């Protein structure tokens, strides 16, 4: 559910800022992409093994979005598409985008701090 008063302007800013999409995907995101056979998405994820937790379960960190085959972060998300002649942006993997993206913005204060204008009623 979008936050009250929020209206996305499709400016694409949050998809160009690593701080906004948080640099990592969740276990669920990664498993879903595996089940869906989304090699095109997995190519941009760097998996880091963190060892086992106290219960013996394996822990991993899924860094996004990186240059395929490396751990070098890209400047922005490779799945952001600019609509021709509209100066608007869409997510080309909307149906299976990461949890962080689906939950953005979870707080108005944070959204405004990164420059999101979705709460600005004057535009
Ligand atoms: S920065 Fe805000 S207004 Fe712009 S695309 Fe992201 S959520 Fe929408
Ligand atoms: S996956 Fe989609 S919503 Fe998430 S950062 Fe990329 S373009 Fe934006």
XYZ file of C-alpha atoms and ligand atoms in Angstrom:
139
model
C 0.000 0.000 0.000
C 1.431 3.397 -0.954
C 1.857 5.883 1.868
C -0.827 8.534 2.209
C -0.180 11.510 -0.034
C 2.357 9.648 -2.149
C 2.205 9.845 -5.914
C 5.200 8.538 -7.846
C 6.378 10.971 -10.559
C 8.268 8.240 -12.399
C 11.372 10.397 -12.314
C 13.590 7.325 -11.852
C 15.743 8.981 -9.212
C 15.354 6.220 -6.629
C 16.530 3.647 -9.187
C 19.642 5.646 -9.974
C 20.701 5.939 -6.330
C 22.213 2.889 -4.692
C 21.263 4.286 -1.308
C 17.598 4.125 -2.254
C 17.440 0.541 -3.432
C 19.719 -0.420 -0.561
C 22.437 -2.349 -2.440
C 21.098 -5.777 -1.693
C 18.337 -8.242 -2.477
C 16.783 -10.659 -0.018
C 16.942 -14.459 0.131
C 13.374 -14.514 -1.150
C 14.242 -12.289 -4.093
C 17.170 -14.484 -5.049
C 15.231 -17.758 -4.748
C 12.334 -16.335 -6.740
C 14.645 -15.289 -9.569
C 16.172 -18.763 -9.566
C 12.732 -20.393 -9.748
C 11.700 -18.022 -12.519
C 14.898 -18.753 -14.440
C 15.745 -15.047 -14.491
C 19.386 -15.380 -15.465
C 19.163 -11.866 -16.863
C 18.557 -10.578 -13.325
C 20.869 -12.999 -11.507
C 23.732 -11.837 -13.701
C 23.637 -8.498 -11.882
C 23.711 -10.041 -8.375
C 26.941 -10.853 -6.506
C 26.498 -13.573 -3.890
C 28.692 -13.460 -0.797
C 28.748 -16.341 1.667
C 28.726 -15.101 5.239
C 29.109 -18.485 6.915
C 26.528 -20.064 9.186
C 24.394 -18.524 11.874
C 23.944 -19.944 15.384
C 21.429 -22.473 14.047
C 23.815 -23.706 11.396
C 21.859 -22.079 8.585
C 23.886 -20.621 5.750
C 23.831 -16.852 5.472
C 24.410 -15.011 2.245
C 24.464 -11.415 1.106
C 23.065 -10.660 -2.332
C 24.602 -7.442 -3.587
C 22.769 -5.587 -6.334
C 23.313 -4.274 -8.913
C 26.815 -5.203 -9.943
C 28.740 -5.460 -13.185
C 28.163 -9.110 -14.221
C 30.946 -11.407 -13.060
C 32.320 -8.818 -10.629
C 31.487 -7.227 -7.305
C 31.636 -3.743 -8.746
C 28.478 -1.771 -8.178
C 26.863 -0.146 -11.170
C 25.970 3.537 -10.929
C 22.283 2.730 -11.137
C 19.898 -0.101 -11.806
C 20.249 -1.775 -15.218
C 16.509 -2.467 -15.308
C 15.433 1.144 -15.329
C 13.933 2.103 -18.679
C 13.276 5.612 -19.909
C 10.063 5.969 -21.871
C 10.766 7.634 -25.191
C 9.686 11.283 -25.424
C 8.053 11.282 -21.972
C 10.989 11.924 -19.641
C 9.529 9.239 -17.443
C 11.016 5.991 -16.247
C 9.624 2.533 -15.644
C 10.949 -0.656 -14.074
C 11.444 -3.344 -16.704
C 11.256 -6.104 -14.057
C 8.326 -4.644 -12.163
C 6.561 -8.004 -11.591
C 9.566 -9.501 -9.829
C 11.541 -6.503 -8.609
C 13.389 -6.742 -5.275
C 11.606 -6.411 -1.980
C 13.382 -3.116 -1.287
C 11.999 -1.673 -4.481
C 8.496 -2.930 -3.778
C 8.532 -1.352 -0.336
C 9.925 2.027 -1.392
C 9.148 4.499 0.012
C 8.479 3.037 3.421
C 8.957 6.414 5.119
C 8.228 9.889 3.872
C 11.229 11.383 5.655
C 13.642 8.965 4.022
C 12.107 9.441 0.577
C 12.408 13.213 0.833
C 15.969 12.950 2.074
C 17.025 11.171 -1.125
C 15.176 13.749 -3.251
C 11.954 11.896 -4.048
C 9.188 14.340 -5.010
C 6.373 11.831 -4.595
C 4.997 13.657 -1.565
C 5.232 17.091 -3.135
C 1.666 18.169 -3.885
C 2.821 21.228 -5.857
C 4.037 19.219 -8.864
S 12.236 9.141 -6.618
Fe 10.106 9.087 -5.882
S 8.919 10.059 -7.501
Fe 10.887 9.478 -8.392
S 10.539 7.426 -9.276
Fe 11.327 7.148 -7.188
S 9.490 6.934 -5.909
Fe 8.844 7.847 -7.846
S 14.562 -3.145 -10.051
Fe 13.107 -1.693 -10.861
S 12.355 -0.544 -9.102
Fe 14.240 -1.600 -8.467
S 15.907 -0.119 -8.767
Fe 15.698 -1.331 -10.654
S 14.322 -0.187 -12.006
Fe 14.106 0.596 -9.919
